[in-house]
Amino acid sequence: MSLDKFFNPQSIAIIGATENELNITSAIFNNLFEMGYKGTIVPVNPHYEKVFGLKCCPSILDYEDNIDLSIITISSEHIPEILSQHIERKINNVVIISGGFAETGKRGIVLEAEIKKICRENNIRIIGPNCLGVLNNYSNFSTFFLPWSKIKRPSRGHLSILSQSGSYAASMLDMLYLEGIGVSKFVSYGNRVDVGESELIEYLTGDDSTRVIGIYMESVDDGRRFIRASRLCSCYKHIVVLKVGRQESGINAARSHTGAIAGRYEIYKAAFRKSGVLEVYNLEEFLDACKVLLMQKPARGNKILVITNGGGFGVAVSDMCSDTGLNLAQTPPGIREYLSEHFPEFFIFNNPIDLTGSAGDKDFGIALKTAFVDNDFYDAAIIIPLMPPPAMTEGVVDVISERAKESGKPVVVCTIKSVYTKKTKEKFESKNIPVFMSPERAVKAMNVLVERGKMDGC
Amino acid sequence: MVVETSKNREVEKIVDKIVASGRIAALPDESLAMVELYGIDVPDYALVKTVEDAVAVSKEIGFPLVLKIASQDAQHKSDVGGVFIDLKNVEEVEMNYYKAIDNLKKNVPDAEVEGVFLQKQIPEATQLIVGGICDEQFGPAVMFGLGGVFVELYKDVSFRIAPVTEAEALEMINGIKAYPVLSGYRGARKIDIGQVAKTIISISELVTNCSIIKEVELNPLFAYEKSVKAVDARVILK
């Protein structure tokens, strides 16, 4: 059964509707209004006649038309009863925002098992409980209860995020907004009684607006299904995963070495490898990996060209490259001769090519054309155009991005975080050339492209 | 999914025997028999229950011999003084047969003795470990690494989800840090990488086909220039 109604509902019920500003439910309404959600909204609450000017039903049993999706925020002990009303009304898709389930202890575990049973036996699909639920930027729909006044919502784009943690998903939104990265869909699925990442990956495989999927994972829902779903999906899209809880101890009572060493994490790593999933290790890498995969294609090999106008940055990038296993191969003789004919002799023609502080926009163009466009020796390039030298202007953005496009090979830009650079960064990124604000981040991002390139095609 | 082949039926028979006797750990001869069915080469071995059998069997296998206590209550046989190597004649076999049982009784008074395990002693080689497990979440998976202290101390191992292809098995081998040592770094003894890969694939097939196996391990797997031999195997059921 498709999950489409979770992302594109024509009609929704909000159980526990209220205008009370301190209640999370009012924020769900306000967020939907602010986004301009076009579907029918049916508030449900026996205590009110109207909520935000919409006719409020005492219970969903009192509403006769079709409801595609219901959003439940009421306290957990009432939810089984509410779900039985859903069975009666044939409402098959539910997002349960409320906490108070397995995360709270014994009673919650029993309650969670109960709703799981109801959902299995009656073919009701559930996202949650204990979650933020869904955001679809393309249908202006969300179940998020964190007000858009406090969390910035990125523009429409091609990144979708799946997260067990709600706070992580919300923070990602803010950071993506600041990075100027557009998103398609977000799902925070919390305790995951039903819909989990494997099925969501299957859904997103067929979602045209999703090109990269980022997953924040504490545990996997169904290991073999995850591998199958990801393997297929990664033929068409990129999947990045941040697995947390890596220190989890090994399988209990294992008596062979294999069992003792095979902590869960080792198996997760093996599973990611089998799935064509790229693993990253922290929040910053997660964001950078998603960004670089959105903007550039994977590298066909690991011979990296570095062009800079700042020697120190060239060295820093070189060190990082060799630590990471990227190959900073020396410039072949042909390239070197050509460059030495066209550039002053104090420029350095080895890799990194150092154009020094006297270089201007044009020099970056010449170096790129010679060593990267006209010559196919290198697989990818890291360009470090530091902006302060007098001959450097914003025109360098066009020069570099045009050459990058001509080459047909991946290029990332490394620069430093500064007031002036902010503008050039935006310009670069509007042309899909990703900019990273430190040598470390630029090299890691390049490594993502190289690693992705190494994975077998389908 | 159990593939119906004769080797699987034979493995199932051994499994049935283990289950019937109320154990989850296979005895050394049972473990070796299972991996042998999957095409893994092992030195000649036998489990005996009397000293007379020990003498007879040792003559048949030939010397030198290794003698080990067989008891499911002694998973680490050398810790309980239950391993004797380099036995050169029947007298030594006789003497150490009793010694092994005495040592076990001293160290683990309630231990049940299943017998004594005799095995042909083979020349020193590079010691590897190849394992398979059935993970709760991801199902069957395999492990490869250097054996002996390396696996305990450095955990220099690589894992893959089973079933693995030959390419994956080779990746596992050259994926460990110590790979240069296996490929003849500075005069180190080269090993038969192809045979090691084959062994990984066999273990991968065994854990994939036989879903009742929780863990299986060849430790050590002796790797020579032109062959490999599993000296010890251990199978644990779910």
XYZ file of C-alpha atoms in Angstrom:
696
model
C 0.000 0.000 0.000
C 1.370 3.376 -0.925
C 2.324 5.969 1.630
C 1.189 8.745 -0.679
C -1.683 9.917 1.544
C 0.864 10.785 4.230
C 2.512 13.245 1.875
C -0.332 14.438 -0.300
C -3.521 14.272 1.743
C -6.562 16.015 0.281
C -8.342 16.029 3.613
C -7.001 15.806 7.136
C -8.475 15.515 10.613
C -6.631 16.975 13.590
C -7.631 15.118 16.745
C -7.281 17.273 19.838
C -7.722 20.560 17.963
C -7.341 23.748 19.970
C -6.411 27.404 19.567
C -4.530 27.407 22.849
C -1.131 28.795 21.923
C 0.715 26.735 24.498
C -0.650 23.513 23.050
C 1.340 21.947 20.236
C -1.818 21.332 18.240
C -2.388 25.027 17.640
C 1.090 25.229 16.128
C 0.202 22.449 13.667
C -2.754 24.556 12.477
C -0.719 27.736 12.251
C 2.053 25.985 10.356
C -0.462 24.609 7.838
C -2.031 28.059 7.391
C 1.359 29.670 6.935
C 2.398 27.100 4.346
C -0.861 27.573 2.465
C -2.075 23.993 2.681
C -4.935 23.674 0.200
C -6.702 20.516 1.453
C -9.666 20.249 3.813
C -8.830 20.584 7.506
C -11.239 19.015 9.983
C -10.634 19.968 13.630
C -11.863 17.365 16.118
C -12.501 18.173 19.778
C -15.692 17.753 21.872
C -14.968 20.977 23.789
C -15.157 23.458 20.905
C -17.600 24.382 18.182
C -15.013 26.196 16.104
C -11.240 26.143 15.978
C -9.468 28.853 13.968
C -12.811 29.602 12.359
C -13.217 26.012 11.126
C -16.193 23.933 12.190
C -15.001 21.583 14.917
C -16.437 18.036 15.198
C -16.942 16.459 18.626
C -15.510 13.230 17.262
C -14.465 11.922 13.856
C -17.571 9.759 13.935
C -19.494 12.989 13.409
C -17.706 13.853 10.175
C -19.143 12.127 7.157
C -16.839 12.894 4.248
C -13.609 11.155 3.429
C -10.508 11.788 5.553
C -7.186 10.884 3.921
C -5.060 11.321 7.003
C -5.569 11.949 10.654
C -3.150 13.701 13.012
C -3.383 12.725 16.663
C -1.904 14.822 19.466
C -4.024 13.791 22.440
C -2.588 11.993 25.442
C -1.512 8.446 24.829
C -4.000 6.536 27.010
C -6.934 7.751 24.877
C -5.363 6.763 21.582
C -6.495 3.103 21.363
C -10.100 4.242 21.696
C -9.615 6.991 19.102
C -8.050 4.450 16.751
C -11.111 2.211 17.013
C -13.172 5.187 15.828
C -10.775 5.403 12.894
C -11.501 1.781 12.033
C -15.206 2.547 12.039
C -14.701 5.628 9.836
C -12.257 3.757 7.568
C -9.501 6.305 8.088
C -6.410 4.328 7.193
C -3.543 6.768 7.630
C -2.575 8.219 10.972
C 0.270 10.321 12.291
C 0.546 10.005 16.071
C 2.509 12.957 17.391
C 1.872 12.206 21.073
C 4.556 10.741 23.301
C 3.845 8.580 26.336
C 4.623 5.229 24.757
C 7.545 2.803 24.883
C 9.973 5.663 25.636
C 8.356 6.149 29.067
C 8.432 2.671 30.575
C 6.265 -0.336 31.257
C 2.800 1.152 30.806
C 3.876 2.918 27.667
C 5.296 -0.313 26.238
C 1.949 -2.041 26.775
C 0.105 0.865 25.182
C 2.446 0.867 22.198
C 1.966 -2.870 21.691
C -1.768 -2.248 21.781
C -1.753 0.384 19.034
C 0.599 -1.759 17.001
C -1.898 -4.608 17.203
C -4.801 -2.359 16.219
C -2.869 -1.067 13.242
C -1.808 -4.533 12.010
C -5.222 -6.102 12.398
C -7.141 -3.296 10.751
C -4.764 -2.237 8.041
C -4.237 1.211 9.520
C -0.887 2.777 8.691
C 0.816 4.782 11.405
C 3.726 7.190 11.440
C 4.967 7.689 15.000
C 4.153 7.839 17.831
C 6.371 10.303 19.669
C 7.426 12.187 16.562
C 7.098 15.316 14.434
C 5.567 13.415 11.560
C 5.676 14.592 7.987
C 6.636 17.634 5.927
C 6.104 17.802 2.192
C 7.327 21.057 0.752
C 5.667 20.322 -2.593
C 2.136 19.923 -1.220
C 2.574 22.624 1.443
C 1.710 20.044 4.038
C 3.204 19.312 7.403
C 2.303 17.824 10.764
C 5.199 19.628 12.486
C 4.297 21.317 15.756
C 7.409 23.477 15.966
C 6.320 26.921 14.759
C 7.834 28.104 11.493
C 8.558 31.334 13.311
C 11.150 29.462 15.364
C 12.395 26.988 12.790
C 13.168 28.102 9.290
C 11.682 26.030 6.538
C 13.985 25.587 3.538
C 12.673 26.259 0.074
C 11.565 23.482 -2.262
C 14.422 21.304 -3.365
C 15.577 17.742 -3.829
C 16.756 16.554 -0.454
C 14.541 14.338 1.708
C 15.336 13.490 5.315
C 14.236 10.454 7.332
C 14.855 10.637 11.048
C 13.998 8.662 14.124
C 14.700 11.766 16.169
C 12.364 14.734 15.940
C 14.805 17.234 17.377
C 17.427 16.122 14.895
C 15.038 16.519 11.990
C 14.022 19.968 13.180
C 17.619 21.121 13.621
C 18.421 19.842 10.142
C 15.695 22.063 8.720
C 17.236 25.127 10.324
C 20.704 24.259 9.145
C 19.587 23.456 5.626
C 17.830 26.797 5.498
C 21.030 28.558 6.509
C 22.974 26.575 3.896
C 20.398 27.467 1.270
C 19.672 23.813 0.505
C 16.155 23.081 -0.714
C 14.187 20.139 0.623
C 11.431 17.918 -0.644
C 10.210 15.737 2.213
C 10.951 15.243 5.883
C 9.753 12.392 8.013
C 10.352 12.051 11.728
C 8.915 8.675 12.732
C 9.827 8.470 16.422
C 8.978 5.127 18.014
C 8.184 3.626 14.593
C 5.322 1.263 15.429
C 4.585 0.832 11.752
C 6.053 2.924 8.943
C 9.847 2.981 9.103
C 12.805 3.962 6.971
C 12.759 0.895 4.707
C 9.245 1.545 3.454
C 9.921 5.272 3.247
C 12.978 4.596 1.110
C 10.782 2.476 -1.169
C 8.333 5.365 -1.401
C 11.004 7.977 -2.055
C 12.581 5.792 -4.757
C 9.568 6.684 -6.864
C 9.427 10.323 -5.773
C 10.621 12.542 -8.609
C 11.409 15.531 -6.431
C 13.798 13.539 -4.208
C 17.344 13.141 -5.487
C 19.222 12.649 -2.219
C 17.950 10.914 0.926
C 19.575 11.618 4.286
C 18.827 9.219 7.122
C 19.432 9.771 10.812
C 19.348 6.237 12.202
C 19.369 4.900 15.726
C 18.344 1.393 14.701
C 17.023 -0.271 11.582
C 13.393 -1.392 11.304
C 13.888 -4.465 9.139
C 17.481 -5.164 8.175
C 16.947 -7.226 5.039
C 14.185 -4.967 3.730
C 16.417 -1.958 4.353
C 19.202 -3.525 2.275
C 16.818 -4.427 -0.554
C 15.143 -1.015 -0.566
C 18.400 0.924 -0.394
C 20.137 -1.156 -3.034
C 17.371 -0.444 -5.484
C 17.013 3.190 -4.496
C 20.735 3.899 -4.750
C 20.643 2.952 -8.430
C 18.718 6.171 -8.985
C 19.417 8.379 -5.980
C 22.021 8.925 -3.326
C 21.476 7.792 0.249
C 23.510 9.220 3.127
C 23.196 7.776 6.609
C 24.304 8.965 10.016
C 24.154 5.990 12.372
C 24.193 6.929 16.040
C 24.546 4.646 19.024
C 27.664 3.131 17.510
C 29.105 2.111 20.865
C 26.332 -0.361 21.527
C 27.792 -3.510 23.019
C 27.934 -6.740 21.098
C 25.477 -9.559 20.936
C 24.838 -11.015 24.373
C 26.330 -14.303 25.384
C 28.184 -14.667 22.122
C 30.832 -17.275 22.510
C 32.851 -17.139 19.332
C 35.194 -14.295 18.480
C 33.037 -13.496 15.513
C 30.023 -13.060 17.750
C 31.956 -10.999 20.275
C 33.439 -8.624 17.717
C 30.273 -8.394 15.692
C 28.884 -5.569 17.766
C 25.801 -4.359 16.053
C 27.699 -1.485 14.503
C 30.078 -3.713 12.528
C 27.078 -5.390 10.955
C 25.458 -2.034 10.265
C 28.593 -0.964 8.418
C 28.516 -4.147 6.370
C 24.840 -3.583 5.647
C 25.434 0.012 4.515
C 28.118 -1.216 2.171
C 25.807 -3.843 0.729
C 23.064 -1.239 0.326
C 24.980 1.395 -1.623
C 24.513 3.754 1.308
C 27.185 6.316 2.212
C 27.920 6.513 5.895
C 28.925 9.773 7.596
C 29.918 10.264 11.200
C 28.619 13.592 12.430
C 26.093 16.309 11.789
C 28.419 18.516 9.763
C 29.477 15.649 7.497
C 25.841 14.677 7.079
C 24.918 18.118 5.853
C 27.991 18.437 3.628
C 27.512 14.997 2.079
C 23.877 15.724 1.236
C 24.856 19.074 -0.228
C 27.718 17.863 -2.386
C 25.626 14.991 -3.763
C 22.812 17.383 -4.615
C 25.117 19.676 -6.543
C 27.789 17.464 -8.116
C 28.028 14.035 -9.649
C 30.172 11.228 -8.227
C 33.844 11.152 -9.260
C 34.972 8.383 -11.604
C 38.316 8.037 -9.783
C 40.394 9.536 -6.997
C 42.987 11.648 -8.829
C 42.314 15.097 -7.434
C 43.566 18.404 -8.814
C 43.935 21.318 -6.418
C 44.182 24.911 -7.626
C 44.727 27.709 -5.123
C 45.934 31.243 -4.750
C 46.936 30.626 -1.142
C 49.882 28.297 -0.550
C 48.920 27.496 3.033
C 45.489 26.340 2.032
C 47.019 24.224 -0.698
C 49.180 22.447 1.864
C 46.269 21.973 4.263
C 44.149 20.462 1.506
C 47.057 18.240 0.395
C 47.494 16.882 3.911
C 43.810 16.234 4.267
C 43.709 14.508 0.882
C 46.479 12.097 1.776
C 44.890 11.385 5.177
C 41.654 10.597 3.405
C 43.206 8.430 0.718
C 42.660 10.832 -2.165
C 45.418 10.880 -4.751
C 47.033 14.258 -5.335
C 48.881 13.061 -8.412
C 51.608 15.381 -9.763
C 50.702 17.419 -12.802
C 51.699 15.528 -15.963
C 54.516 17.143 -18.041
C 52.235 18.456 -20.805
C 50.200 20.495 -18.375
C 53.255 21.767 -16.566
C 54.926 23.002 -19.774
C 51.844 24.803 -20.960
C 51.334 26.488 -17.598
C 54.956 27.589 -17.366
C 54.678 29.235 -20.793
C 51.578 31.169 -19.798
C 52.209 32.057 -16.187
C 54.958 33.949 -14.341
C 57.710 31.664 -13.121
C 56.939 32.192 -9.436
C 53.641 30.370 -9.839
C 53.876 26.741 -8.742
C 52.821 24.194 -11.320
C 52.949 21.091 -9.247
C 49.727 19.804 -7.700
C 48.429 21.874 -5.882
C 48.824 24.496 -8.569
C 49.586 27.663 -6.596
C 48.723 30.815 -8.502
C 49.883 32.948 -5.533
C 48.452 36.194 -4.261
C 49.048 37.965 -7.555
C 46.573 35.801 -9.462
C 43.248 37.096 -10.716
C 40.008 35.531 -11.983
C 41.412 34.801 -15.432
C 44.344 32.820 -14.065
C 41.990 30.373 -12.379
C 40.306 29.984 -15.751
C 43.565 29.269 -17.580
C 44.750 26.785 -14.962
C 41.413 24.936 -14.950
C 41.182 24.817 -18.722
C 44.721 23.514 -19.126
C 44.843 21.003 -16.303
C 41.227 19.918 -16.044
C 39.204 20.688 -19.175
C 41.660 20.083 -22.020
C 43.395 17.273 -20.155
C 41.556 14.278 -18.788
C 44.221 13.160 -16.320
C 42.388 14.332 -13.183
C 39.044 12.952 -12.043
C 37.893 15.858 -9.893
C 39.077 19.227 -8.621
C 39.136 21.207 -5.409
C 39.461 24.915 -6.140
C 40.525 27.346 -3.432
C 39.896 30.913 -4.631
C 40.709 33.146 -1.671
C 39.038 36.474 -2.289
C 41.145 39.162 -0.519
C 43.946 39.658 -3.147
C 43.288 42.793 -5.253
C 43.057 40.991 -8.598
C 40.337 38.647 -7.346
C 36.739 39.663 -8.084
C 33.358 38.003 -7.931
C 33.833 37.333 -11.630
C 35.884 34.308 -10.576
C 32.595 32.549 -9.799
C 31.568 32.568 -13.464
C 35.044 31.627 -14.623
C 35.261 28.602 -12.325
C 31.701 27.406 -12.783
C 31.904 27.623 -16.574
C 35.136 25.647 -16.682
C 33.702 23.108 -14.241
C 30.708 22.633 -16.496
C 32.901 22.257 -19.588
C 34.972 19.583 -17.867
C 31.927 17.427 -17.063
C 33.756 16.396 -13.896
C 33.004 17.201 -10.268
C 34.376 20.365 -8.706
C 34.097 21.646 -5.162
C 35.222 25.018 -3.877
C 37.018 25.554 -0.606
C 37.181 28.928 1.020
C 37.133 30.467 4.449
C 34.206 31.704 6.429
C 34.196 35.484 6.124
C 31.790 38.353 5.638
C 32.945 38.926 2.083
C 32.955 35.256 1.118
C 29.313 34.818 2.072
C 28.224 36.495 -1.155
C 30.591 34.549 -3.410
C 29.480 31.340 -1.731
C 25.854 32.074 -2.564
C 26.817 32.890 -6.136
C 28.776 29.668 -6.534
C 26.013 27.590 -5.060
C 23.358 29.180 -7.239
C 25.425 27.652 -10.071
C 25.510 24.301 -8.267
C 29.177 24.559 -7.313
C 29.247 23.614 -3.629
C 31.398 25.741 -1.348
C 32.873 24.452 1.903
C 34.259 26.801 4.479
C 37.367 24.858 5.506
C 39.939 22.562 3.894
C 38.693 19.694 6.079
C 35.103 20.013 4.944
C 36.003 20.480 1.292
C 38.196 17.378 1.230
C 35.626 15.275 3.075
C 32.944 16.409 0.647
C 35.193 15.487 -2.278
C 35.777 12.117 -0.672
C 32.016 11.574 -0.607
C 31.970 12.000 -4.394
C 34.908 9.629 -4.778
C 33.398 6.991 -2.474
C 30.052 7.247 -4.224
C 31.827 6.830 -7.546
C 33.427 3.600 -6.315
C 30.099 1.918 -5.583
C 28.927 -0.483 -8.270
C 26.267 0.692 -10.594
C 23.116 -1.347 -11.073
C 15.279 -20.419 2.660
C 16.976 -23.770 2.819
C 18.442 -25.027 -0.389
C 17.841 -28.775 -0.685
C 21.184 -30.250 -1.500
C 22.808 -33.360 -0.172
C 25.327 -31.327 1.818
C 22.490 -29.412 3.484
C 20.731 -32.645 4.356
C 23.920 -33.952 5.913
C 24.399 -30.717 7.881
C 20.779 -30.954 9.046
C 21.470 -34.482 10.352
C 24.325 -33.190 12.498
C 22.174 -30.289 13.674
C 19.388 -32.713 14.627
C 21.841 -34.738 16.669
C 23.054 -31.631 18.544
C 19.496 -30.478 19.212
C 18.445 -33.983 20.300
C 21.187 -34.073 22.920
C 19.998 -30.758 24.317
C 23.071 -28.765 23.344
C 23.467 -25.519 21.407
C 27.226 -25.843 20.899
C 28.528 -28.431 18.471
C 31.414 -30.646 19.532
C 34.712 -30.254 17.652
C 34.097 -33.263 15.425
C 30.549 -32.126 14.634
C 31.690 -28.594 13.772
C 34.495 -29.856 11.566
C 32.155 -32.306 9.851
C 29.717 -29.492 9.048
C 32.316 -27.205 7.502
C 33.865 -30.154 5.680
C 30.518 -30.739 4.003
C 30.803 -27.197 2.666
C 34.084 -28.019 0.998
C 36.452 -26.717 3.652
C 39.617 -28.742 3.985
C 40.444 -29.942 7.523
C 43.257 -32.115 8.941
C 42.240 -35.719 9.802
C 40.413 -35.912 13.112
C 38.366 -38.170 15.366
C 36.501 -37.969 18.644
C 37.186 -40.949 20.889
C 35.681 -42.032 24.181
C 38.134 -44.673 25.382
C 41.882 -44.803 25.609
C 41.893 -47.951 23.448
C 40.118 -46.050 20.684
C 42.542 -43.164 21.146
C 45.477 -45.463 20.536
C 43.872 -47.126 17.534
C 42.795 -43.849 15.946
C 46.140 -42.162 16.500
C 47.882 -44.946 14.595
C 45.460 -44.468 11.746
C 45.808 -40.664 11.589
C 49.563 -40.750 12.065
C 51.932 -38.572 14.094
C 52.499 -35.855 15.215
C 49.077 -35.398 16.763
C 47.142 -32.819 18.706
C 44.931 -33.983 21.554
C 42.157 -31.827 22.972
C 39.514 -32.330 25.595
C 35.973 -32.365 24.174
C 33.429 -30.899 26.538
C 30.737 -28.345 26.014
C 31.600 -27.028 29.468
C 35.079 -26.033 28.292
C 34.774 -23.650 25.374
C 38.338 -22.427 25.874
C 40.105 -25.744 25.931
C 43.608 -24.458 26.604
C 42.429 -22.482 29.659
C 41.480 -25.724 31.387
C 44.699 -27.520 30.484
C 42.910 -29.513 27.846
C 45.220 -29.114 24.843
C 48.359 -31.138 24.115
C 50.384 -30.732 20.976
C 53.212 -32.493 19.220
C 52.370 -36.014 20.434
C 54.822 -38.306 18.671
C 53.774 -41.816 19.665
C 51.005 -43.933 21.220
C 52.563 -43.718 24.687
C 52.237 -39.941 24.664
C 48.665 -40.247 23.415
C 47.813 -42.650 26.249
C 49.410 -40.497 28.933
C 47.832 -37.244 27.778
C 44.427 -38.813 27.253
C 44.137 -39.173 31.052
C 45.880 -35.872 31.739
C 43.363 -33.948 29.633
C 40.426 -35.472 31.486
C 42.068 -34.932 34.898
C 42.827 -31.273 34.126
C 39.268 -30.610 33.059
C 37.905 -32.253 36.223
C 40.301 -30.174 38.344
C 39.366 -26.887 36.673
C 35.674 -27.475 36.043
C 34.527 -30.098 38.560
C 31.018 -30.496 37.156
C 32.117 -30.604 33.545
C 30.718 -33.299 31.373
C 33.353 -35.054 29.283
C 32.250 -35.897 25.766
C 35.505 -37.584 24.985
C 38.883 -36.671 23.614
C 39.531 -35.125 20.265
C 42.511 -36.215 18.203
C 43.724 -34.393 15.164
C 46.652 -34.625 12.794
C 49.108 -31.847 13.585
C 49.917 -29.819 10.497
C 52.867 -27.495 9.821
C 52.842 -23.903 11.104
C 51.149 -21.384 8.841
C 49.638 -17.924 8.789
C 46.682 -18.049 11.142
C 43.434 -16.554 9.946
C 39.906 -16.436 11.247
C 36.765 -16.794 9.154
C 33.423 -16.526 10.890
C 29.755 -16.356 10.172
C 26.894 -15.106 12.303
C 23.191 -14.680 11.992
C 22.473 -11.128 13.089
C 19.090 -10.393 14.643
C 18.509 -7.442 12.348
C 20.434 -8.088 9.180
C 20.500 -11.873 9.104
C 23.536 -13.859 7.956
C 26.898 -12.074 7.832
C 30.537 -13.144 7.535
C 33.792 -11.991 9.079
C 37.418 -12.305 8.043
C 40.585 -11.377 9.901
C 44.007 -12.387 11.109
C 43.729 -15.111 13.722
C 45.352 -15.600 17.091
C 46.109 -12.555 19.191
C 45.439 -10.223 16.280
C 41.737 -10.826 16.342
C 41.502 -10.347 20.110
C 43.885 -7.426 20.421
C 43.471 -5.398 17.272
C 40.102 -6.546 16.002
C 41.584 -6.171 12.524
C 38.626 -7.787 10.814
C 36.138 -7.040 8.069
C 32.471 -7.899 7.856
C 30.044 -8.333 4.963
C 26.401 -9.249 4.758
C 25.943 -12.780 3.380
C 25.704 -14.174 0.816
C 28.959 -12.708 -0.479
C 30.248 -12.793 -4.035
C 33.830 -13.659 -4.868
C 34.571 -9.950 -5.385
C 33.203 -9.159 -1.941
C 35.213 -11.962 -0.357
C 38.385 -10.609 -1.969
C 37.497 -7.103 -0.766
C 37.152 -8.473 2.756
C 40.633 -9.941 2.550
C 42.330 -6.832 1.246
C 40.161 -4.663 3.481
C 42.013 -5.515 6.694
C 44.967 -3.417 7.788
C 47.303 -6.385 7.874
C 46.622 -7.263 4.234
C 50.196 -6.435 3.104
C 51.448 -9.163 5.451
C 49.201 -11.680 3.680
C 50.392 -10.636 0.257
C 54.083 -11.092 0.916
C 55.106 -7.704 2.314
C 58.915 -7.603 2.729
C 59.358 -11.311 2.383
C 56.379 -12.286 4.546
C 54.951 -15.695 3.672
C 52.458 -15.309 0.848
C 49.174 -17.099 1.279
C 46.631 -18.589 -1.092
C 44.214 -15.649 -1.288
C 41.950 -17.470 -3.755
C 41.455 -20.389 -1.348
C 40.792 -17.986 1.529
C 38.128 -16.242 -0.553
C 36.588 -19.616 -1.343
C 36.510 -20.448 2.356
C 34.718 -17.153 3.133
C 32.155 -17.965 0.436
C 31.646 -21.467 1.890
C 30.982 -20.053 5.366
C 28.700 -17.456 3.813
C 26.719 -20.258 2.132
C 26.590 -22.301 5.312
C 25.126 -19.468 7.452
C 22.771 -18.471 4.654
C 21.457 -21.986 4.027
C 21.369 -23.255 7.583
C 19.191 -20.777 9.415
C 19.504 -22.464 12.796
C 23.198 -21.583 13.018
C 23.827 -18.554 15.213
C 27.584 -18.508 14.889
C 30.186 -20.500 13.006
C 33.885 -19.914 13.134
C 37.068 -21.321 11.679
C 39.756 -20.294 14.137
C 42.439 -20.788 13.272
C 42.315 -21.300 9.563
C 45.880 -22.203 8.528
C 46.820 -20.508 5.283
C 49.687 -21.829 3.190
C 51.074 -20.689 -0.113
C 48.927 -23.119 -2.080
C 46.165 -24.277 0.270
C 44.216 -23.560 3.426
C 43.130 -25.877 6.242
C 40.700 -25.247 9.093
C 42.358 -26.561 12.237
C 39.471 -25.756 14.528
C 35.826 -25.036 13.872
C 33.067 -24.030 16.198
C 29.372 -24.000 15.484
C 26.807 -22.526 17.870
C 23.102 -22.916 17.235
C 20.372 -20.399 18.044
